Coordinates of C-alpha atoms in Angstrom, one line a residue:
M1 CA 78.9 85.2 84.2
K2 CA 80.7 88.2 82.6
F3 CA 81.8 91.4 84.3
S4 CA 82.1 94.3 81.9
P5 CA 85.0 96.6 81.9
F6 CA 83.9 99.2 84.5
E7 CA 86.1 102.0 83.3
S8 CA 84.0 102.4 80.1
K9 CA 80.7 102.9 82.0
R10 CA 79.3 105.8 83.7
P11 CA 78.0 105.4 87.3
D12 CA 74.3 105.4 88.0
M13 CA 73.7 108.9 89.4
N14 CA 70.4 107.9 91.1
R15 CA 72.3 105.3 93.0
I16 CA 75.0 107.8 93.9
K17 CA 72.3 110.1 95.3
E18 CA 71.1 107.2 97.4
I19 CA 74.6 106.6 98.7
V20 CA 75.0 110.4 99.5
S21 CA 71.7 110.3 101.3
V22 CA 72.8 107.4 103.5
L23 CA 76.2 109.0 104.3
A24 CA 74.4 112.2 105.2
K25 CA 71.9 110.3 107.4
Y26 CA 74.8 108.8 109.4
Q27 CA 76.7 112.1 109.8
F28 CA 79.5 111.7 107.2
G29 CA 78.8 115.2 105.9
N30 CA 82.5 116.1 106.3
V31 CA 83.4 113.3 103.8
L32 CA 80.8 114.6 101.3
D33 CA 82.2 118.1 101.7
D34 CA 85.8 116.9 101.0
L35 CA 84.5 115.0 97.9
G36 CA 82.5 118.0 96.7
L37 CA 79.3 115.8 96.6
R38 CA 77.2 117.8 99.0
N39 CA 76.9 120.9 96.8
K40 CA 76.8 119.0 93.6
L41 CA 74.0 116.6 94.4
F42 CA 72.1 117.8 97.4
F43 CA 70.1 120.5 95.6
T44 CA 68.2 117.7 93.9
L45 CA 67.6 115.7 97.1
N46 CA 64.9 116.4 99.7
L47 CA 67.2 115.5 102.6
H48 CA 67.3 116.7 106.1
L49 CA 70.9 117.1 107.0
R50 CA 71.7 116.9 110.7
D51 CA 73.1 119.9 112.3
P52 CA 76.9 119.4 112.5
E53 CA 76.7 120.2 116.2
E54 CA 73.9 117.7 116.8
E55 CA 75.3 114.6 118.6
F56 CA 75.1 111.2 117.1
D57 CA 74.8 108.3 119.6
S58 CA 76.9 105.7 117.8
S59 CA 80.7 105.6 117.2
V60 CA 82.3 106.0 113.8
P61 CA 82.9 102.2 113.4
E62 CA 79.2 101.6 114.2
R63 CA 78.1 104.3 111.8
V64 CA 80.3 102.8 109.1
R65 CA 78.6 99.4 109.6
L66 CA 75.1 101.0 109.6
V67 CA 75.9 102.7 106.3
M68 CA 77.0 99.3 104.8
E69 CA 73.9 97.6 106.0
E70 CA 71.5 100.2 104.6
L71 CA 73.2 100.3 101.2
G72 CA 72.5 96.6 100.6
T73 CA 74.2 93.5 99.2
S74 CA 77.3 95.0 97.4
F75 CA 78.3 97.1 100.4
V76 CA 77.6 94.4 102.9
K77 CA 79.9 92.2 101.0
L78 CA 82.5 95.0 100.8
G79 CA 82.2 95.4 104.5
Q80 CA 82.9 91.7 105.0
V81 CA 86.0 91.9 102.8
L82 CA 87.2 95.0 104.8
S83 CA 86.6 93.2 108.1
T84 CA 89.5 90.9 107.1
R85 CA 91.8 94.0 106.5
P86 CA 92.4 95.6 109.9
D87 CA 95.7 96.8 108.4
L88 CA 93.7 99.2 106.2
V89 CA 90.6 100.2 108.2
G90 CA 91.9 99.8 111.7
K91 CA 91.1 97.2 114.4
D92 CA 87.9 98.9 115.7
I93 CA 86.3 99.2 112.3
A94 CA 87.3 95.7 111.2
E95 CA 85.8 94.3 114.4
E96 CA 82.6 96.2 113.8
L97 CA 82.3 95.2 110.2
S98 CA 82.7 91.5 111.2
K99 CA 79.2 91.9 112.7
L100 CA 77.6 92.4 109.3
Q101 CA 75.0 89.7 108.7
D102 CA 74.4 88.6 105.2
E103 CA 70.6 88.1 105.5
A104 CA 67.9 89.2 103.1
T105 CA 64.2 88.7 102.5
P106 CA 63.5 85.5 100.4
F107 CA 62.6 86.0 96.8
D108 CA 59.5 84.5 95.3
F109 CA 59.4 80.7 94.7
T110 CA 58.3 81.2 91.1
E111 CA 61.6 82.9 90.5
V112 CA 63.4 80.0 92.2
K113 CA 61.7 77.5 89.9
R114 CA 62.5 79.6 86.8
V115 CA 66.2 79.9 87.6
V116 CA 66.5 76.2 88.5
E117 CA 64.8 75.0 85.3
Q118 CA 66.8 77.4 83.2
E119 CA 70.1 76.4 84.7
L120 CA 69.5 72.6 84.8
N121 CA 67.8 72.7 81.4
N122 CA 65.2 70.3 82.7
P123 CA 61.5 70.6 84.0
F124 CA 61.3 70.9 87.7
E125 CA 59.2 67.8 88.2
E126 CA 61.7 65.6 86.3
T127 CA 64.5 66.6 88.6
F128 CA 63.0 66.6 92.1
I129 CA 60.4 64.5 93.9
E130 CA 60.0 67.2 96.5
F131 CA 61.2 70.8 96.7
K132 CA 60.2 72.9 99.8
E133 CA 59.0 76.4 98.8
V134 CA 60.1 78.0 102.1
P135 CA 63.9 78.4 102.1
V136 CA 66.1 77.0 104.9
A137 CA 68.2 80.2 104.7
S138 CA 68.1 83.4 102.7
A139 CA 71.1 85.7 102.0
S140 CA 71.7 88.6 99.7
I141 CA 73.2 86.6 96.9
G142 CA 71.1 83.4 97.1
Q143 CA 68.9 81.2 99.2
V144 CA 68.9 77.5 100.1
H145 CA 66.0 75.1 99.8
E146 CA 65.6 71.6 101.0
A147 CA 64.7 69.1 98.3
I148 CA 64.6 65.4 97.4
L149 CA 66.1 64.2 94.1
K150 CA 64.5 61.6 91.8
N151 CA 66.8 59.0 93.2
G152 CA 65.5 59.7 96.7
E153 CA 68.5 61.5 98.1
R154 CA 67.9 64.5 100.3
V155 CA 69.8 67.6 99.1
A156 CA 70.2 71.4 99.8
V157 CA 69.8 73.5 96.7
K158 CA 71.3 76.9 96.7
V159 CA 69.8 79.3 94.1
Q160 CA 71.2 82.6 93.1
R161 CA 69.0 85.7 93.5
P162 CA 67.8 87.0 90.0
G163 CA 69.4 90.3 88.9
I164 CA 72.1 90.2 91.6
V165 CA 75.0 90.2 89.1
D166 CA 73.7 93.4 87.4
Q167 CA 73.2 95.1 90.7
I168 CA 76.7 94.3 91.9
N169 CA 78.1 95.4 88.5
K170 CA 76.5 98.8 88.9
D171 CA 77.7 99.2 92.5
I172 CA 81.3 98.3 91.6
I173 CA 81.2 101.0 88.9
I174 CA 80.1 103.5 91.6
M175 CA 82.8 102.2 94.0
R176 CA 85.5 102.8 91.4
Y177 CA 84.1 106.3 90.8
L178 CA 84.0 107.2 94.5
A179 CA 87.4 105.6 95.2
G180 CA 89.0 107.6 92.4
M181 CA 87.5 110.8 93.8
V182 CA 88.8 110.0 97.3
D183 CA 92.3 109.3 95.8
Q184 CA 92.3 112.6 94.0
R185 CA 90.7 114.9 96.6
M186 CA 91.7 113.4 99.9
P187 CA 95.5 113.0 99.9
S188 CA 95.5 111.8 103.5
L189 CA 93.7 108.7 102.5
K190 CA 96.0 107.7 99.6
Y191 CA 97.8 105.2 101.9
Y192 CA 94.6 103.1 102.0
N193 CA 94.7 102.6 98.2
L194 CA 90.9 102.6 97.8
P195 CA 91.0 101.7 94.1
G196 CA 93.0 98.7 95.1
I197 CA 90.5 97.7 97.7
V198 CA 87.7 97.9 95.0
D199 CA 89.8 95.6 92.8
E200 CA 90.2 93.1 95.7
F201 CA 86.5 93.3 96.4
E202 CA 85.7 92.6 92.8
R203 CA 87.9 89.5 92.7
A204 CA 86.3 88.2 95.9
I205 CA 82.7 88.9 94.9
K206 CA 83.2 87.3 91.4
K207 CA 84.3 84.1 93.1
E208 CA 81.3 84.1 95.4
L209 CA 78.9 84.7 92.5
D210 CA 80.3 81.7 90.7
Y211 CA 78.7 78.5 92.2
N212 CA 81.0 76.3 90.1
Q213 CA 83.9 77.8 92.0
E214 CA 82.1 77.2 95.3
A215 CA 81.6 73.6 94.3
N216 CA 85.3 73.2 93.6
N217 CA 86.1 74.7 97.0
A218 CA 83.7 72.4 98.8
E219 CA 85.1 69.3 97.1
R220 CA 88.7 70.3 97.9
F221 CA 87.8 71.1 101.5
R222 CA 86.0 67.7 101.9
A223 CA 89.0 65.8 100.4
S224 CA 91.5 67.5 102.8
F225 CA 89.5 66.3 105.8
E226 CA 88.3 62.9 104.6
D227 CA 90.5 61.1 107.1
D228 CA 89.5 63.4 110.0
E229 CA 86.5 62.2 112.0
T230 CA 86.1 65.6 113.8
V231 CA 85.4 67.7 110.6
Y232 CA 82.9 67.2 107.9
A233 CA 81.9 68.8 104.6
P234 CA 78.8 67.9 102.5
A235 CA 79.1 66.1 99.2
I236 CA 78.5 68.1 95.9
Y237 CA 76.1 66.8 93.2
R238 CA 77.9 68.1 90.1
E239 CA 75.2 67.0 87.6
F240 CA 72.7 69.3 89.4
S241 CA 75.1 72.2 89.9
T242 CA 75.8 75.2 87.5
L243 CA 76.9 78.8 87.6
R244 CA 73.8 79.9 89.5
V245 CA 72.6 76.6 91.1
L246 CA 74.5 74.6 93.7
T247 CA 73.2 71.2 94.9
M248 CA 74.9 69.6 97.8
E249 CA 74.2 66.9 100.4
Y250 CA 71.7 68.0 103.1
V251 CA 73.3 67.7 106.5
E252 CA 71.7 67.7 109.9
G253 CA 73.2 69.7 112.7
V254 CA 72.9 72.6 115.1
K255 CA 74.3 76.0 114.2
L256 CA 77.1 77.2 116.4
T257 CA 75.0 80.4 117.0
E258 CA 72.3 78.3 118.6
I259 CA 74.8 76.5 120.8
I260 CA 76.4 79.7 121.9
D261 CA 73.1 81.4 122.7
S262 CA 71.2 78.5 124.3
E263 CA 71.5 75.6 126.7
I264 CA 71.8 72.9 124.1
K265 CA 73.9 70.1 125.5
F266 CA 77.1 69.9 123.6
N267 CA 80.7 69.8 124.9
A268 CA 81.5 73.4 124.3
R269 CA 85.2 73.0 125.3
T270 CA 85.7 70.1 122.8
I271 CA 84.0 72.1 120.0
A272 CA 86.2 75.1 120.7
E273 CA 89.4 73.1 120.7
R274 CA 88.4 71.1 117.6
G275 CA 87.6 74.4 115.8
A276 CA 91.0 75.8 116.7
E277 CA 92.9 72.6 115.6
C278 CA 90.8 72.5 112.4
Y279 CA 91.9 76.1 111.5
F280 CA 95.5 75.6 112.3
K281 CA 95.5 72.5 110.1
Q282 CA 93.7 74.3 107.3
I283 CA 96.3 77.1 107.4
F284 CA 99.7 75.4 108.2
I285 CA 99.1 71.9 106.8
N286 CA 96.6 72.1 104.0
G287 CA 97.2 75.7 102.8
F288 CA 93.5 76.0 102.0
F289 CA 91.3 77.6 104.6
H290 CA 87.7 78.8 105.2
A291 CA 88.0 82.6 105.2
D292 CA 84.6 83.3 106.8
P293 CA 84.4 81.4 110.2
H294 CA 81.1 82.9 111.0
P295 CA 79.1 80.7 113.5
G296 CA 76.2 80.6 111.1
N297 CA 78.4 78.8 108.5
I298 CA 79.3 75.9 110.9
L299 CA 77.0 73.2 112.1
V300 CA 77.7 70.8 115.0
Q301 CA 76.7 67.2 114.5
N302 CA 76.4 64.3 117.0
G303 CA 79.7 63.5 118.5
N304 CA 80.8 67.2 118.5
V305 CA 81.7 66.9 114.8
L306 CA 82.1 70.3 113.0
C307 CA 80.4 70.6 109.6
F308 CA 81.2 73.5 107.3
I309 CA 78.4 74.4 104.9
D310 CA 79.4 77.6 103.1
F311 CA 82.5 77.7 100.8
G312 CA 82.1 81.0 99.0
M313 CA 85.0 82.7 100.7
M314 CA 88.2 80.6 100.8
G315 CA 91.9 81.4 101.1
N316 CA 94.9 79.7 99.4
L317 CA 98.6 79.6 100.6
D318 CA 101.4 78.2 98.6
Q319 CA 104.0 75.8 100.1
D320 CA 106.8 78.3 100.4
F321 CA 104.6 80.9 102.1
R322 CA 103.3 78.2 104.5
D323 CA 106.8 77.1 105.4
N324 CA 107.9 80.6 106.1
L325 CA 104.8 81.5 108.0
A326 CA 105.1 78.4 110.1
E327 CA 108.7 79.3 111.1
L328 CA 107.6 82.9 111.9
F329 CA 104.7 81.5 113.9
V330 CA 107.0 79.2 115.9
F331 CA 109.2 82.2 116.9
M332 CA 106.2 84.3 117.7
V333 CA 104.6 81.6 120.0
N334 CA 108.0 81.0 121.7
Y335 CA 108.6 84.7 122.4
D336 CA 111.7 84.6 120.3
V337 CA 112.1 88.2 119.1
K338 CA 115.5 87.7 117.5
G339 CA 114.2 84.7 115.6
M340 CA 111.2 86.8 114.4
I341 CA 113.5 89.5 113.1
N342 CA 115.7 87.0 111.3
Q343 CA 112.7 85.3 109.8
L344 CA 111.2 88.7 108.7
Q345 CA 114.5 89.5 106.9
Y346 CA 114.5 86.0 105.3
M347 CA 111.0 86.6 104.0
N348 CA 112.0 90.1 102.6
M349 CA 109.4 91.7 104.8
I350 CA 111.8 94.3 106.2
S351 CA 114.4 96.3 104.2
D352 CA 118.0 97.2 104.9
S353 CA 117.0 100.6 106.0
T354 CA 114.9 99.3 108.9
D355 CA 116.2 100.2 112.4
I356 CA 116.5 96.7 113.8
E357 CA 117.0 97.8 117.4
S358 CA 113.9 100.0 117.3
L359 CA 111.9 97.1 115.7
K360 CA 113.2 94.7 118.4
Y361 CA 111.8 96.8 121.2
D362 CA 108.5 97.4 119.5
L363 CA 108.1 93.6 118.9
M364 CA 108.9 93.0 122.6
D365 CA 106.3 95.6 123.6
L366 CA 103.8 93.9 121.3
L367 CA 104.5 90.4 122.7
D368 CA 104.4 91.7 126.3
R369 CA 100.8 92.8 125.7
Y370 CA 99.7 89.3 124.9
Y371 CA 102.0 87.0 126.8
G372 CA 101.4 85.9 130.4
A373 CA 99.3 83.7 132.4
D374 CA 96.1 84.7 130.6
M375 CA 97.5 84.9 127.1
N376 CA 95.1 83.1 124.7
Q377 CA 94.8 85.3 121.6
V378 CA 97.3 84.2 119.0
G379 CA 95.1 85.5 116.1
E380 CA 94.7 88.8 117.9
L381 CA 98.5 89.0 118.2
M382 CA 98.9 88.4 114.4
S383 CA 96.3 91.0 113.7
E384 CA 98.0 93.5 115.9
F385 CA 101.3 92.8 114.2
S386 CA 99.6 93.9 110.9
M387 CA 98.5 97.3 112.2
P388 CA 99.5 100.3 110.1
T389 CA 101.4 102.0 113.0
L390 CA 104.0 99.2 113.1
L391 CA 104.1 98.6 109.4
I392 CA 104.6 102.2 108.4
K393 CA 107.1 103.0 111.2
H394 CA 109.4 100.1 110.2
K395 CA 108.6 99.8 106.5
I396 CA 107.4 96.2 106.9
R397 CA 105.9 94.7 103.8
V398 CA 103.3 92.3 105.1
P399 CA 101.7 90.0 102.4
R400 CA 97.9 90.2 102.2
D401 CA 97.6 86.5 103.1
F402 CA 99.3 87.1 106.4
I403 CA 96.8 89.9 107.3
L404 CA 93.8 87.7 106.2
L405 CA 95.2 84.9 108.3
G406 CA 95.5 87.0 111.4
R407 CA 91.9 88.2 111.0
V408 CA 90.5 84.7 110.4
M409 CA 92.4 83.2 113.4
S410 CA 91.2 86.1 115.6
M411 CA 87.6 85.4 114.6
A412 CA 88.1 81.6 115.2
E413 CA 89.5 82.3 118.6
D414 CA 86.7 84.7 119.5
L415 CA 84.3 81.9 118.5
G416 CA 86.2 79.5 120.8
Q417 CA 86.0 81.9 123.7
R418 CA 82.2 82.4 123.2
L419 CA 81.8 78.7 123.4
D420 CA 84.2 78.2 126.4
P421 CA 85.3 81.3 128.4
N422 CA 88.4 79.3 129.5
F423 CA 89.4 78.5 125.9
N424 CA 93.2 79.1 125.4
G425 CA 94.3 79.6 121.9
L426 CA 98.0 79.6 122.9
H427 CA 97.7 76.1 124.3
I428 CA 96.4 74.8 121.0
A429 CA 99.0 76.8 119.1
K430 CA 101.9 75.3 121.1
K431 CA 100.6 71.8 120.2
M432 CA 100.6 72.8 116.6
V433 CA 104.1 74.2 116.9
K434 CA 105.4 70.9 118.1
R435 CA 103.9 69.2 115.1
L436 CA 105.3 71.9 112.7
I437 CA 108.8 71.5 114.1
K438 CA 108.6 67.7 113.8
D439 CA 107.4 68.0 110.2
R440 CA 110.1 70.5 109.3
L441 CA 112.9 68.4 110.8
N442 CA 111.7 65.2 109.2
P443 CA 114.2 64.2 106.4
L444 CA 111.4 62.2 104.6
R445 CA 109.5 65.5 104.1
R446 CA 111.9 66.4 101.3
L447 CA 110.8 63.4 99.3
D448 CA 107.5 65.2 98.6
N449 CA 109.4 67.7 96.5
T450 CA 111.6 65.1 94.8
T451 CA 109.6 65.1 91.6
S452 CA 109.7 68.8 91.2
A453 CA 113.4 69.0 92.1
L454 CA 114.3 66.2 89.5
I455 CA 112.3 68.0 86.8
N456 CA 114.1 71.3 87.5
L457 CA 117.5 69.5 87.5
E458 CA 116.6 67.8 84.2
H459 CA 115.7 71.2 82.7
I460 CA 119.2 72.5 83.7
Y461 CA 120.9 69.5 82.4
R462 CA 119.1 69.7 79.0
D463 CA 119.3 73.5 78.5
L464 CA 122.8 74.3 79.9
P465 CA 124.9 73.1 76.9
Q466 CA 122.7 75.2 74.5
S467 CA 122.9 78.2 76.8
I468 CA 126.7 78.0 76.9
T469 CA 126.9 77.6 73.1
R470 CA 124.7 80.6 72.5
S471 CA 126.7 82.7 74.9
L472 CA 130.0 81.8 73.3
M473 CA 128.7 82.5 69.8
R474 CA 127.4 86.0 70.8
L475 CA 130.8 86.7 72.5
E476 CA 132.6 85.6 69.3
K477 CA 130.5 87.8 67.1
G478 CA 130.8 90.8 69.4
N479 CA 127.1 90.7 70.2
F480 CA 127.5 89.9 73.9
K481 CA 125.6 92.5 76.0
M482 CA 126.2 93.3 79.6
E483 CA 123.9 95.3 81.8
L484 CA 125.3 97.1 84.8
E485 CA 123.3 98.4 87.7
H486 CA 124.9 101.3 89.5
K487 CA 124.2 102.6 93.0
D488 CA 124.8 106.3 93.9
L489 CA 126.7 106.9 90.6
D490 CA 124.6 110.0 90.1
K491 CA 126.1 111.5 93.3
F492 CA 129.6 110.7 92.1
T493 CA 129.0 112.2 88.7
E494 CA 127.6 115.4 90.2
T495 CA 130.6 115.7 92.6
L496 CA 133.0 115.1 89.7
E497 CA 131.2 117.8 87.6
R498 CA 131.5 120.3 90.4
I499 CA 135.2 119.6 90.7
T500 CA 135.7 120.0 87.0
N501 CA 133.7 123.3 87.0
R502 CA 135.8 124.7 89.8
I503 CA 139.0 123.8 88.0
S504 CA 137.6 125.4 84.8
M505 CA 136.8 128.6 86.7
A506 CA 140.2 128.7 88.3
L507 CA 141.9 128.3 84.8
L508 CA 139.6 131.1 83.4
I509 CA 140.4 133.5 86.2
S510 CA 144.2 132.7 85.9
S511 CA 144.0 133.3 82.1
L512 CA 142.2 136.7 82.6
I513 CA 144.8 137.8 85.1
I514 CA 147.6 136.9 82.7
G515 CA 145.8 138.5 79.8
S516 CA 145.1 141.7 81.6
S517 CA 148.8 141.9 82.6
L518 CA 149.8 141.6 78.9
V519 CA 147.3 144.2 77.8
I520 CA 148.8 146.8 80.1
M521 CA 152.4 146.1 79.0
P522 CA 152.8 148.1 75.7
N523 CA 156.2 146.5 75.0
E524 CA 154.7 143.0 75.0
A525 CA 151.4 143.8 73.2
L526 CA 150.5 144.4 69.6
I527 CA 150.2 148.2 69.2
L528 CA 148.3 150.0 66.4
Q529 CA 148.5 153.8 66.4
N530 CA 150.1 153.8 69.8
F531 CA 147.3 151.8 71.5
P532 CA 147.0 148.0 72.0
Y533 CA 143.5 147.6 70.4
L534 CA 143.8 143.9 69.5
G535 CA 144.9 142.9 73.0
I536 CA 142.0 144.8 74.6
V537 CA 139.4 143.3 72.2
G538 CA 140.8 139.8 72.8
F539 CA 140.7 140.5 76.6
L540 CA 137.1 141.7 76.5
V541 CA 135.9 138.8 74.4
S542 CA 137.6 136.3 76.8
F543 CA 136.2 138.1 79.8
L544 CA 132.6 138.0 78.5
I545 CA 132.9 134.3 77.6
A546 CA 134.3 133.5 81.0
L547 CA 131.6 135.6 82.8
A548 CA 128.8 133.7 80.9
L549 CA 130.3 130.4 81.8
I550 CA 130.6 131.3 85.5
I551 CA 127.0 132.6 85.6
S552 CA 125.8 129.3 83.9
I553 CA 127.7 127.2 86.4
I554 CA 126.3 129.2 89.4
R555 CA 122.7 129.0 88.1
M556 CA 123.0 125.2 87.7
R557 CA 124.4 125.0 91.2
K558 CA 127.2 122.8 90.0
I559 CA 129.9 124.5 92.0

């Protein structure tokens, strides 16, 4: 699968007209006006634009979601990515976009058969004993069919929708085009960095379109929970999986959506608690987490076992970030504002110019809104911490991973509360905090990093003599270079220049006074034909030069 360089391609104007039509339909005419699209394109469109004074029933967040839904696959996926970025689109829009359902009409079975045979390079009948034509599930990127392999094993086969890569390619070109227009013509929206959002979306969608990547994700997730009897992930059949076909173990279970909306007998509280514990483990222990905790992506098996079935959207956290995040999380859960500030400074998330006292009171206000007898929304607290108001005011640099985590945890907690109204995320979080503290204080934990530390030490031991020798040779030859970084030296230079100019002007004025005195003293001046011509000429030349210098200094404001 190859994505062409979008910058070298022109956007599809017919598709842009379609986008303009949808925006107009849902009352975003003001955006079209700001971008100059209404006058440029509407004369070719037979559109009925609503009267600006006509009321529209739904709110702005809902209208944004409706626009995404109507524009199809690429924009639904973009909406899902943006739902994890409340720091950019705001809490209300992020929550509304999280409702986007990735469902689509199934494509014809003849296309399914063609894609499978082409990808597996084998006739259909030689691979499967049975292959059900009606899909188990159908989404915008692909659909899943139940099948039985030649060896008799029951599998689920995920087949990518034909033409979807080209369609998404074209839409990303348009997204770049529109994002560039917004960046140029709507300065108030520059903060949101729309071109950057398109880049982020492109990275996410490329991973989701690559079924080999999803197979890697599934195997890694399965391995991380192989010793946990409460969480399960299906096995992957690599020999029957390619870029556009993914074959995995067929698992029985009931979707969480069906448990939430029906009277099916499961222990809802156990499921909610296991779900929360599972996500805390993914984030703080494994560093590899499911980034789309939609109830349709999770099955419940006998014994209240959670089974994850979709691994297209996953998140990664390195060890250092997990350690720092765990410490910040401990302070946050324990209502330790001072500890939070110290940790933010350690993580370089706040600068020296941040007003610590003001930040302290804002953090206290934030924690007060969530702590108390009914406090149960840890993920919501993390999402609130990532809101633009707090970030901009205190110049906090929050990593994207932190923002994504807050959103994912918030969605997981919401799922827990829908299963059990009495679900308390803080209770689960405090249990995890005890485990994190225990792990952090365990001296044996450092043994995990022994190999890496020894290798780094060996590099130093091996390279240090050569580095010292090279430095001494450069110093001996006079080739030793030193770079200095100055702070506020420009201000010092400017001040020194002004002082020098003032001294120069004082000397000039003094010289003119002395010169003029000599000119008017005939006995002291050089006289030709009873008049001191040379003295006056010299005085005038000096005066003009001094005047030009004074004017130059004043113009440069260096006095």
